[in-house]
Short mmCIF file of C-alpha atoms in Angstrom, two decimals:
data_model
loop_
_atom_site.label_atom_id
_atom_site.label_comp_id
_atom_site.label_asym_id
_atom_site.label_seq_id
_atom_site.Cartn_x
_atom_site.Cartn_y
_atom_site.Cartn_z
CA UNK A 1 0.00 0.00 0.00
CA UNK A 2 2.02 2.99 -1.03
CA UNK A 3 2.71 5.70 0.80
CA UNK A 4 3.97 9.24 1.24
CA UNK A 5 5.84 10.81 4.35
CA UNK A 6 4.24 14.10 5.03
CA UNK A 7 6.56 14.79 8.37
CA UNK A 8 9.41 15.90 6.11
CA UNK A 9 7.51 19.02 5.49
CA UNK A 10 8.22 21.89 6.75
CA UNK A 11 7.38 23.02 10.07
CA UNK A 12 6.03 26.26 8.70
CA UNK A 13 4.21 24.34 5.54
CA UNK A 14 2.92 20.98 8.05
CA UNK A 15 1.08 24.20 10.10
CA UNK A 16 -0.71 26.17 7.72
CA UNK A 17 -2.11 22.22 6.71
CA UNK A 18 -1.97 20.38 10.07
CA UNK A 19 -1.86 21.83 13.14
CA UNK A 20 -0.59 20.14 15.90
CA UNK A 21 -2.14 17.27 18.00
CA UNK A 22 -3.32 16.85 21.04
CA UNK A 23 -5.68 15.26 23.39
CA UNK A 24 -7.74 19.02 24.10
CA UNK A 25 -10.05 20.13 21.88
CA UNK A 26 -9.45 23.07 20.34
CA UNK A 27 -8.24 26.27 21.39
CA UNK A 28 -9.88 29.25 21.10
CA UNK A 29 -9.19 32.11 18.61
CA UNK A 30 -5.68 34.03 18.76
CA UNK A 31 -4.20 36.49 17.21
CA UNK A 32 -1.46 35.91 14.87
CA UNK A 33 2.14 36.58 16.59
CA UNK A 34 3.97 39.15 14.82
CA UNK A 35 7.64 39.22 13.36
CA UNK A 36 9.40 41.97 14.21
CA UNK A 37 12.78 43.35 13.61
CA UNK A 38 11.95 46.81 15.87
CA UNK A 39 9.57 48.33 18.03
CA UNK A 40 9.55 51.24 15.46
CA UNK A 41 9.06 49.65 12.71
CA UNK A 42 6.74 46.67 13.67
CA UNK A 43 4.64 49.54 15.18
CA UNK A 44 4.62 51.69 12.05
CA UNK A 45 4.27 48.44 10.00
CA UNK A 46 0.98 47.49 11.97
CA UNK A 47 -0.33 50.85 12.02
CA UNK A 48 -0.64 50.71 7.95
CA UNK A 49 -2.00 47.25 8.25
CA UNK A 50 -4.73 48.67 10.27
CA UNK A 51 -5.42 51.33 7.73
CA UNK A 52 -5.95 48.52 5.30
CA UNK A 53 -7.83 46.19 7.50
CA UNK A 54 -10.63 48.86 8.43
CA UNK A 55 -11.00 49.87 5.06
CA UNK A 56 -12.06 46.31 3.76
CA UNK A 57 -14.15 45.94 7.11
CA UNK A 58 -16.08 49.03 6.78
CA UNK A 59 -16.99 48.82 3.13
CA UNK A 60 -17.92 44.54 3.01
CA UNK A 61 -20.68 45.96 5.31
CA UNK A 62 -21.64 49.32 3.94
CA UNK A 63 -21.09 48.87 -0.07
CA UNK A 64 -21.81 46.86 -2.57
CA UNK A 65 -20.25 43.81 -3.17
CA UNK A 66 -18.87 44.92 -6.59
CA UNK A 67 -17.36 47.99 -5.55
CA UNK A 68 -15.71 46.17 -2.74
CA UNK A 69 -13.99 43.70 -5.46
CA UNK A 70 -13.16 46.29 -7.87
CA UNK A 71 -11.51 48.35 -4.73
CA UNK A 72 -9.41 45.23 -3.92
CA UNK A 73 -8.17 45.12 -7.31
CA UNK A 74 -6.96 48.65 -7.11
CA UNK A 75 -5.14 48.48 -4.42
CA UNK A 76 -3.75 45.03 -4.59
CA UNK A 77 -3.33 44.07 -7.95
CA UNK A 78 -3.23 47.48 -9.85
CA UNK A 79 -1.61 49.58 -6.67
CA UNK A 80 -3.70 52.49 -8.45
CA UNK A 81 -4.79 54.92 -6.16
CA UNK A 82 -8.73 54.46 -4.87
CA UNK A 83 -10.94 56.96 -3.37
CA UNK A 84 -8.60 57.56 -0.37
CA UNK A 85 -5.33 57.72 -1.25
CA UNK A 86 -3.64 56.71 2.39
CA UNK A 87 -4.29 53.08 1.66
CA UNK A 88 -1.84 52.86 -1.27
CA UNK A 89 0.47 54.99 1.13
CA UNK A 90 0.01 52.16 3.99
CA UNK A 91 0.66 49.60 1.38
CA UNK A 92 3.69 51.51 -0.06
CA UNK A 93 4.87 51.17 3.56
CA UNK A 94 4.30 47.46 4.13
CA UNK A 95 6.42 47.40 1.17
CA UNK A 96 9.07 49.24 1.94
CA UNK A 97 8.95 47.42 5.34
CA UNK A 98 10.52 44.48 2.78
CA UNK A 99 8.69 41.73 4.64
CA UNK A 100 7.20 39.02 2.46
CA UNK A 101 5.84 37.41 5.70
CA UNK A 102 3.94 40.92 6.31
CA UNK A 103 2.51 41.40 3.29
CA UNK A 104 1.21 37.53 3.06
CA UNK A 105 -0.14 38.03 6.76
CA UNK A 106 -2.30 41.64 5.21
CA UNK A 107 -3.27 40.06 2.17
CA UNK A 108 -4.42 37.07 3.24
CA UNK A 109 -6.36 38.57 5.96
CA UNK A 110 -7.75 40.58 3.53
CA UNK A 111 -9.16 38.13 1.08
CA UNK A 112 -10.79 36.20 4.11
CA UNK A 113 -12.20 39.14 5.71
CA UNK A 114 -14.34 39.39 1.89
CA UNK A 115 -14.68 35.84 1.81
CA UNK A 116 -16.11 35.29 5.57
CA UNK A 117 -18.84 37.94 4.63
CA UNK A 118 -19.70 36.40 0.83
CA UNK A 119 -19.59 33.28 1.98
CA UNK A 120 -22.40 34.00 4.78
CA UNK A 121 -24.27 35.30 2.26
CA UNK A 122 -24.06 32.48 -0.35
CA UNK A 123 -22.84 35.43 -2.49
CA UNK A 124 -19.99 32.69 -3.76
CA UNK A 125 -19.54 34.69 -7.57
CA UNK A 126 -17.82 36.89 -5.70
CA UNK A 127 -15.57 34.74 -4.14
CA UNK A 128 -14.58 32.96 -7.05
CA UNK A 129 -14.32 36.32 -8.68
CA UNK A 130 -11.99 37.48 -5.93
CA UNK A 131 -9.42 34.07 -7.06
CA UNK A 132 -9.79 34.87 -10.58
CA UNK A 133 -8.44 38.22 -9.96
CA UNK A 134 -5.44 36.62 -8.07
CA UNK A 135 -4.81 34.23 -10.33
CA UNK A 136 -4.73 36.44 -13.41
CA UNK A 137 -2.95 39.37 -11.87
CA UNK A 138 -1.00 41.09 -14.80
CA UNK A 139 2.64 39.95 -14.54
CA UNK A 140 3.98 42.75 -16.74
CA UNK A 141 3.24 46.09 -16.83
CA UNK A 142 5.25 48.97 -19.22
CA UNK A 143 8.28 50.26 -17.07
CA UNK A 144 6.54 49.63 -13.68
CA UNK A 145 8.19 51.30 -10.99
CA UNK A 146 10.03 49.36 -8.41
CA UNK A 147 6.91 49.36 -5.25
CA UNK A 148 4.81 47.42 -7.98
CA UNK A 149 7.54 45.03 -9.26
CA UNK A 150 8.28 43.89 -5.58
CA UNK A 151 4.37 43.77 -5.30
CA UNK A 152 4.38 41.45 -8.90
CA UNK A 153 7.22 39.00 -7.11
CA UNK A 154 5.11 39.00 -3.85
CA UNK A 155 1.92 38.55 -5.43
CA UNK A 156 3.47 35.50 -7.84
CA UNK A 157 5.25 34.15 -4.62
CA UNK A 158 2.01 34.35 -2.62
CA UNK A 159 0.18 31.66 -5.48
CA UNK A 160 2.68 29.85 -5.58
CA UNK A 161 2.21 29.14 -1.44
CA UNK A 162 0.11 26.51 0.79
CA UNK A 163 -1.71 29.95 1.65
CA UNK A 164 -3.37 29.98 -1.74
CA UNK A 165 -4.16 26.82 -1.91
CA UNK A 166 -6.18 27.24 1.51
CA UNK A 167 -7.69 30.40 0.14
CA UNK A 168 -8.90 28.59 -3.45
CA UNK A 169 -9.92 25.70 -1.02
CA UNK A 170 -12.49 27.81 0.84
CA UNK A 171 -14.07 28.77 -2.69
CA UNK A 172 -13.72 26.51 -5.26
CA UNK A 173 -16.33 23.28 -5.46
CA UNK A 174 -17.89 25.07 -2.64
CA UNK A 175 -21.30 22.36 -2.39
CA UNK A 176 -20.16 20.21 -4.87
CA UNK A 177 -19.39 16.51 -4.19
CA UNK A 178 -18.85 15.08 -7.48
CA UNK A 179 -15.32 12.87 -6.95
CA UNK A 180 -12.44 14.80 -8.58
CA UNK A 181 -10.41 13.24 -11.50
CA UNK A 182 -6.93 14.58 -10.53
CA UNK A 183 -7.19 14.82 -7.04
CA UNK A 184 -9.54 12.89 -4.79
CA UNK A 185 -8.83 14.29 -1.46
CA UNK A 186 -11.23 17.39 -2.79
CA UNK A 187 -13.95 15.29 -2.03
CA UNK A 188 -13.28 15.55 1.71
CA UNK A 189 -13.11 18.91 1.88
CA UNK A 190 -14.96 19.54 5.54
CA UNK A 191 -11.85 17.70 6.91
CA UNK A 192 -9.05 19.56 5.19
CA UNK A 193 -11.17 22.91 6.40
CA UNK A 194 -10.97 21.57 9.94
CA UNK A 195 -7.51 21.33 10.04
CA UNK A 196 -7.42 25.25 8.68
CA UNK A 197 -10.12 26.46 11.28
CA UNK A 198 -8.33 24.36 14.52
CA UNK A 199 -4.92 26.29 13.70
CA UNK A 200 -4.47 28.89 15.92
CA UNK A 201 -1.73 30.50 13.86
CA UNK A 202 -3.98 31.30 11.03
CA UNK A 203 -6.22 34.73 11.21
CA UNK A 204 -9.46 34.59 12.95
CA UNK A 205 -10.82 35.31 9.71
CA UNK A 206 -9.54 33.07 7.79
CA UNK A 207 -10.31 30.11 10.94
CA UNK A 208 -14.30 31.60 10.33
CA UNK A 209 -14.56 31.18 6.96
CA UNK A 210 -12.89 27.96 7.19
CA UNK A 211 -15.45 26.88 9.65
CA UNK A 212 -18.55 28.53 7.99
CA UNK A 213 -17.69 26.50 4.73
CA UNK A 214 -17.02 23.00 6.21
CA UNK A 215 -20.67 23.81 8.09
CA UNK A 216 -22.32 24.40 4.78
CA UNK A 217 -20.32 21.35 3.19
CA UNK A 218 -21.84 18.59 6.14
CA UNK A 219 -25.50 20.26 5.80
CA UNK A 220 -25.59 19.76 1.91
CA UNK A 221 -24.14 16.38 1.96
CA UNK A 222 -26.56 15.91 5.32
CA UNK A 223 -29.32 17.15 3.21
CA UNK A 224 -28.51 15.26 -0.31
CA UNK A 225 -28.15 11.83 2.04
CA UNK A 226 -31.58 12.47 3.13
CA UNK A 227 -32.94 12.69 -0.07
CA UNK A 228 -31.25 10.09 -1.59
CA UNK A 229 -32.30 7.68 1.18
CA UNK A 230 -35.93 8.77 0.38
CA UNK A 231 -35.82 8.67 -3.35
CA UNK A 232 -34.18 5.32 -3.60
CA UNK A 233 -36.48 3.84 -2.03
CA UNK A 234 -39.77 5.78 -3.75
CA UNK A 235 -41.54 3.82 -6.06
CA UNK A 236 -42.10 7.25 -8.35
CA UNK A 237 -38.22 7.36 -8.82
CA UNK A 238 -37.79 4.01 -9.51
CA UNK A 239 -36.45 4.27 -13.42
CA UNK A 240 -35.05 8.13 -12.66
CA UNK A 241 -31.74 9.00 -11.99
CA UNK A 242 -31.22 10.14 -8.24
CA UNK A 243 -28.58 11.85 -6.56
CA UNK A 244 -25.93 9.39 -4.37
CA UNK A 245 -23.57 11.81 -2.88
CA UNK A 246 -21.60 8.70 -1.64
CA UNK A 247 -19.28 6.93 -3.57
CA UNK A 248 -20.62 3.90 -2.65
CA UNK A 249 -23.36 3.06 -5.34
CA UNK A 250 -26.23 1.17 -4.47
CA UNK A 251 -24.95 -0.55 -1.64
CA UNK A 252 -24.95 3.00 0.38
CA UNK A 253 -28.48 2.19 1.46
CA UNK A 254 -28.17 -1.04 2.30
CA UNK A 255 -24.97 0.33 4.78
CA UNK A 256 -27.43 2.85 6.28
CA UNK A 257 -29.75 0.24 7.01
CA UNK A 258 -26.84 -2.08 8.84
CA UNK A 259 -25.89 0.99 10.71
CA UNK A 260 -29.90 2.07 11.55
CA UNK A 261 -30.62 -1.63 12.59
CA UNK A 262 -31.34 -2.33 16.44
CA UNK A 263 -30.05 -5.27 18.23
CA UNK A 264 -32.37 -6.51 20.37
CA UNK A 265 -34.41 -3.16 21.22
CA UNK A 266 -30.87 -0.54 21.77
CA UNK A 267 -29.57 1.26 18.88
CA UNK A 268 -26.14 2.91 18.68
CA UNK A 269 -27.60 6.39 20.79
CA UNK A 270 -29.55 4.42 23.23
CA UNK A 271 -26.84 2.68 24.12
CA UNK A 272 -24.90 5.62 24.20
CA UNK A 273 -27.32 7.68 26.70
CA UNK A 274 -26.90 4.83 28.79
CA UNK A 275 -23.35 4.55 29.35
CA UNK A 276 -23.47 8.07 29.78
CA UNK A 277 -25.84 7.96 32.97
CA UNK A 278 -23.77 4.95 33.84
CA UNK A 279 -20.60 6.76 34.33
CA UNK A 280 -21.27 9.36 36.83
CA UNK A 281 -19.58 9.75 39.83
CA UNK A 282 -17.23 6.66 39.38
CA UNK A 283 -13.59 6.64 39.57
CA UNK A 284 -11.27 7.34 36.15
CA UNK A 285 -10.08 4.03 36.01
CA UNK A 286 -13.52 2.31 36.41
CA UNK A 287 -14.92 4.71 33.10
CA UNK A 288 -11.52 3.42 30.80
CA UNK A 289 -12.99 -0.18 31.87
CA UNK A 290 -16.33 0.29 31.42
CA UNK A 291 -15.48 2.34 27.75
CA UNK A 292 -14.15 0.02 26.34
CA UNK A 293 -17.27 -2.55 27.36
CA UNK A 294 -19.32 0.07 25.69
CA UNK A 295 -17.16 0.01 22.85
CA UNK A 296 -17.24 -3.81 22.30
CA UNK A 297 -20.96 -3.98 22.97
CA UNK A 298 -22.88 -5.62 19.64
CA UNK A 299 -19.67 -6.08 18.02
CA UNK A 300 -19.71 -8.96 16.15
CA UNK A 301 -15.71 -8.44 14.84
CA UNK A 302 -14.31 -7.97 18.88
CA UNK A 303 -13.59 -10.72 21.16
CA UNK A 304 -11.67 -10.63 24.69
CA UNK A 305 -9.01 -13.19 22.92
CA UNK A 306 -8.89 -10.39 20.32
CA UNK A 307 -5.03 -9.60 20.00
CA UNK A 308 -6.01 -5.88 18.49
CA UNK A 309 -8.59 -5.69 20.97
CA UNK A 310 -6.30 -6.79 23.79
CA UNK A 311 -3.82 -3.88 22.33
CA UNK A 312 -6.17 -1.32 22.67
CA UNK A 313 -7.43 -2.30 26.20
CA UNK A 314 -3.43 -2.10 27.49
CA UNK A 315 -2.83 1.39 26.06
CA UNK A 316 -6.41 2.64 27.66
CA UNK A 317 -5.27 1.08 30.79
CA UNK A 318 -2.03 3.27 30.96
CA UNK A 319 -3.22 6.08 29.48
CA UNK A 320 -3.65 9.12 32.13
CA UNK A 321 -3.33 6.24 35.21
CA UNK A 322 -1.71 8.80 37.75
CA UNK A 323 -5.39 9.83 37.61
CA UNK A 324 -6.85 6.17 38.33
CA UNK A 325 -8.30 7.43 41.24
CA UNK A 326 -9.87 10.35 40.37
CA UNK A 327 -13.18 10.90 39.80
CA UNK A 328 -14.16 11.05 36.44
CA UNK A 329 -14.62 14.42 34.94
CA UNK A 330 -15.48 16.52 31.85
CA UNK A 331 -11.59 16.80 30.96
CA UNK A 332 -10.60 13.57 31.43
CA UNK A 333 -13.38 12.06 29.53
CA UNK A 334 -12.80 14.42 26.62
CA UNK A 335 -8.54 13.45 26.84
CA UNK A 336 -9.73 9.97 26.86
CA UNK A 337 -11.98 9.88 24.09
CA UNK A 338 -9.33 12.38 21.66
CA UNK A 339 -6.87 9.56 22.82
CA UNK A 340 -9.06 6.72 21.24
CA UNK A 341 -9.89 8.36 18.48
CA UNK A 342 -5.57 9.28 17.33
CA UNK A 343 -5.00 5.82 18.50
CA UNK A 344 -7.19 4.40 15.83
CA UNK A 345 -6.43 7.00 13.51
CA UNK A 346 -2.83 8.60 12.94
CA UNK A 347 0.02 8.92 14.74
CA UNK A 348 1.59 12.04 16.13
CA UNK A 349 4.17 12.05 13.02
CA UNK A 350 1.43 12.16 10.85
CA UNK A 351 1.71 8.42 10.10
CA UNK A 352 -0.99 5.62 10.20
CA UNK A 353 -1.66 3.93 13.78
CA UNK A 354 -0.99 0.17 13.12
CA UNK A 355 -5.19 -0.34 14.31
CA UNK A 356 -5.78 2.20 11.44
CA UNK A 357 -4.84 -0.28 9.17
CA UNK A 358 -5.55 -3.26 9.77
CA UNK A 359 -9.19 -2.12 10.72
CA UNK A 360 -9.72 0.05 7.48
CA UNK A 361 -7.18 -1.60 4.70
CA UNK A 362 -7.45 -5.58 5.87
CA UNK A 363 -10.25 -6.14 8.21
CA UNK A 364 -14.07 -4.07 7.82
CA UNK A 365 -14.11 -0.60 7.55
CA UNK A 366 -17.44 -0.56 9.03
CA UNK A 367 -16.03 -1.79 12.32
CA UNK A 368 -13.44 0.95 12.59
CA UNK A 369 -16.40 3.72 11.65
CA UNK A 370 -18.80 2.29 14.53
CA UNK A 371 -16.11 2.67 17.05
CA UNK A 372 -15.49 5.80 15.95
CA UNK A 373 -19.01 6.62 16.02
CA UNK A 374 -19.79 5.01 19.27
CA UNK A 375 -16.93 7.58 20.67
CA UNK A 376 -18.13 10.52 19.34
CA UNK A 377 -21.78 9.82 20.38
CA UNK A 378 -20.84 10.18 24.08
CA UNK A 379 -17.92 12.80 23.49
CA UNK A 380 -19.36 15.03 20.85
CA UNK A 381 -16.88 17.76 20.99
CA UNK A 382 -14.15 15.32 19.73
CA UNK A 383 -15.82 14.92 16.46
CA UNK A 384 -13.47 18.29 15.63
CA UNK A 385 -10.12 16.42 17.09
CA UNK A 386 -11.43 13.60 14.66
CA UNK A 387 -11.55 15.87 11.56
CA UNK A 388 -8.52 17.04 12.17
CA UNK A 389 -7.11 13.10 12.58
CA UNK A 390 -8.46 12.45 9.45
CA UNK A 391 -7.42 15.64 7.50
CA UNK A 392 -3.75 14.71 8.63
CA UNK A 393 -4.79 10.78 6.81
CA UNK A 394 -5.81 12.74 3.76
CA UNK A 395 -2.71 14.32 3.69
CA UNK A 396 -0.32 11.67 4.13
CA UNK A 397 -2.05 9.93 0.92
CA UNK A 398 -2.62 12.96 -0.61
CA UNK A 399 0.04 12.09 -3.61
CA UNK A 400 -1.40 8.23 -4.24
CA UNK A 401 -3.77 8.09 -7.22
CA UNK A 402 -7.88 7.58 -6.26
CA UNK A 403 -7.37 3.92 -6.84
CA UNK A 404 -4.24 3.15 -4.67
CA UNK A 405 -6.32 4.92 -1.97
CA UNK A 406 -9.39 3.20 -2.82
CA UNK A 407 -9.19 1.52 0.86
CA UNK A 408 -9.01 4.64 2.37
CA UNK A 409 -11.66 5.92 0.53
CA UNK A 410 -14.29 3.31 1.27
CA UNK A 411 -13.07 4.17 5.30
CA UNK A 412 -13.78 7.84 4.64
CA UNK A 413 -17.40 6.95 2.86
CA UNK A 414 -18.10 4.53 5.83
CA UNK A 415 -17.32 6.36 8.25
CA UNK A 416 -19.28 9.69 6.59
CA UNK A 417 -22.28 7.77 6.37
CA UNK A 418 -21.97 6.91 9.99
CA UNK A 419 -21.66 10.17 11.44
CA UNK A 420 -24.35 12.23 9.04
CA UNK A 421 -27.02 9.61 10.46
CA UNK A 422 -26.56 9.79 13.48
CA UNK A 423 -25.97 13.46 13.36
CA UNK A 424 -27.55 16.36 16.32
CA UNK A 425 -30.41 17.72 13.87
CA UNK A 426 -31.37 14.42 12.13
CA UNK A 427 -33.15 11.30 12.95
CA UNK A 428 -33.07 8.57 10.77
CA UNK A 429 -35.67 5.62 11.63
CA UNK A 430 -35.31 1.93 10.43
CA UNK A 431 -39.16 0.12 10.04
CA UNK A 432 -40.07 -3.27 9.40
CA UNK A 433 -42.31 -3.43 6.51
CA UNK A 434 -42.80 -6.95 6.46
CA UNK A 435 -45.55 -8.58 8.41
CA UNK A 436 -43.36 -10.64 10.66
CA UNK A 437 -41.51 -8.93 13.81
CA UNK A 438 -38.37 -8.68 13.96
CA UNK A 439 -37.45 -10.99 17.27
CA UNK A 440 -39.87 -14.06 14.66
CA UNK A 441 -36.92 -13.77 11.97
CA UNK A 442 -34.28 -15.71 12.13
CA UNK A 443 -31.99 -13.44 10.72
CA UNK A 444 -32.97 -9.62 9.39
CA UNK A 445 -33.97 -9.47 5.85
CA UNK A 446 -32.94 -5.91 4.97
CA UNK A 447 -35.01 -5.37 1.71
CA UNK A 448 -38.02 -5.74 4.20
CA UNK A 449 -36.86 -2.50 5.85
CA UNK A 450 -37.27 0.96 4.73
CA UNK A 451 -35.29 3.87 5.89
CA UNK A 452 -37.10 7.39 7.05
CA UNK A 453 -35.08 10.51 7.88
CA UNK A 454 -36.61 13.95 8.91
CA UNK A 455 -35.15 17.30 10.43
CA UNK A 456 -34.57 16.89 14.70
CA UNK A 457 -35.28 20.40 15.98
CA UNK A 458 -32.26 21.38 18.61
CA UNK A 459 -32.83 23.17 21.36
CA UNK A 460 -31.84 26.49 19.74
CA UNK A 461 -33.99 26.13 17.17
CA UNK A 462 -37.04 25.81 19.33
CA UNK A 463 -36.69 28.99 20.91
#
């Protein structure tokens, strides 16, 4: 199964991508850390970065979209003076300043501080626009003086970075989820946007847009799943073509329905609420022993002679035992989970755990994605630490063609599927249509079952 090394990347490139993990969830938003080289300057510096920044924030909220593009252009790609002259003079300083790192950290906070308000308002034209202009910024200009030739070097140097392909990855197939010929980690794009949004280092605006996209990416594919569950199954679409937003072909409904069916009369969030009413007020060490009962509950593929199994249950077991103990609290169930979920994921290195792949390249995919599932449905704020476990899994395969990664791929399908349906603001329902119940069958006939999903109402949403 080939591979590529992604940890002899850069530290500076493995950030902007990747950032680093741990067993918190993420932080919250900071502010980039300047490079200075004097008080002076990195003062005088920041002071016509400001100029800039207020500019773009007043008139995204105050004028119309178009203007604000064509403004952009001006000052960015023409350095032509606009309607208030200073900003050219603030840039001219940035320039001057002869600080590639500056200028990337003002234009890039520019483009996201356009991007985080057009993408808000679907108004994604403009956003495309805004990489078009980029893109086809005019290399050449008769004698240009020497501000706008170390702007043209910048401005080339800037596309050619990891900080453009971010910035194109926040606009382009934005709600699209047709697989892509050259490059089939574009499919997965909520994951790679996790790993931009969770990295402190990048700008807060460029973390929101990040994390408004991926949002809009899970509630279309959400939504299309829905409707593809309903279709496929409607007797009035039965010779139309119907949108599958899997990869998975017809046999992504009958996984829905292996996923949706109860054993015995607790499905996978029943049995979740009751491990989670189990677990209070016992000691640390007695919730890793009971977790991992929870996790091997109704799992046909586990057994205590297991020698996987076995593996996992000794690194639980040491994992955080100075605080054996202890009773069990928010922190150190949230460390505990995040810990699970790398160790059956990737390794800090960026590598493949050895459980990652023998679970998702030689054993069932499916088993891996209920674990994974069964984690997240009593730790739901480590579903982030688990984007960002997967974007680094993406990346480390990033180079292999679609179809030396097709393992991976039916993981990453699997394990979708898994996590839309049982998502916070959807229910889907598994009912017998056939006449017999289920505890008279000998074994569950699934084309006797038919899938319903409808729109859960969250708490927010009621008031």
């Amino acid at each position: 199964m080939p591979s590529q090394d992604v940890s002899s990347q850069s530290e500076t490139q493995e950030s902007k991508i990747l950032p680093e993990l741990t067993n918190n969830i993420f932080p919250e938003d900071l502010a980039p850390q300047p490079t200075a080289q004097s008080k002076k300057s990195e003062l005088t510096v920041f002071a016509a970065q400001d100029i800039i920044y207020k500019f773009f924030i007043h008139h995204i909220n105050n004028s119309a979209s178009e203007v604000v593009l064509q403004q952009f252009k001006k000052i960015f790609i023409e350095l032509s003076p606009p309607a208030n002259p200073k900003l050219i003079q603030a840039l001219e300083k940035i320039i001057e300043f002869d600080s590639q790192l500056e200028f990337n950290n003002l234009f890039k906070r520019c483009c996201y501080i356009l991007l985080n308000n057009w993408i808000t308002q679907r108004k994604y034209q403009f956003a495309r626009d805004l990489i078009k202009i980029i893109s086809e910024r005019t290399l050449s200009e008769p004698r240009p003086d020497n501000t706008l030739k170390i702007l043209r070097v910048w401005l080339t140097n800037f596309v050619n970075s990891q900080d453009y392909e971010d910035l194109k990855l926040s606009v382009f197939k934005h709600g699209e989820y047709q697989p892509v010929k050259n490059n089939w980690t574009s499919r997965y794009q909520p994951y790679l946007l996790a790993a931009q949004y969770l990295d402190t280092k990048n700008t807060p605006e460029e973390r929101q847009t990040a994390r408004l996209l991926s949002q809009q990416l899970k509630d279309k594919y959400k939504f299309d799943l829905a409707m593809y569950t309903s279709r496929s199954q409607s007797a009035s679409f039965k010779f139309k073509n119907y949108y599958n937003p899997t990869l998975l072909g017809d046999q992504a409904l009958r996984l829905i329905k292996i996923i949706l069916v109860n054993r015995g009369s607790l499905n996978y969030r029943s049995l979740a609420n009751i491990f989670i009413k189990q677990i209070e007020n016992i000691t640390y060490k007695q919730f890793k022993e009971s977790l991992m009962k929870y996790l091997c509950y109704y799992d046909d593929k586990f057994y205590t002679s297991d020698i996987y199994h076995q593996k996992l249950i000794n690194s639980l077991d040491n994992f955080n035992s100075e605080n054996d103990k202890e009773t069990l609290n928010t922190s150190l169930q949230l460390r505990t989970c995040n810990y699970l979920i790398k160790s059956l994921t990737v390794e800090n290195s960026g590598e493949p755990t050895a459980l990652f792949l023998i679970f998702a390249a030689y054993l069932n995919p499916l088993t891996l994605a209920i674990l994974i599932l069964k984690i997240i449905l009593i730790s739901p704020y480590s579903q982030s630490y688990l984007e960002l476990c997967l974007a680094r899994l993406i990346a480390y395969y990033q180079d292999n063609s679609a179809a030396e990664s097709q393992w991976l791929i039916n993981f990453l399908e699997v394990c979708q599927i898994a996590l839309t349906i049982y998502g916070e603001n959807v229910q889907y329902n598994l009912v017998n249509m056939s006449d017999k119940n289920q505890e008279e069958q000998l074994f569950v006939d699934l084309n006797h079952w038919r899938v319903f999903s409808q729109h859960k109402q969250t708490p927010k949403e009621r008031d």
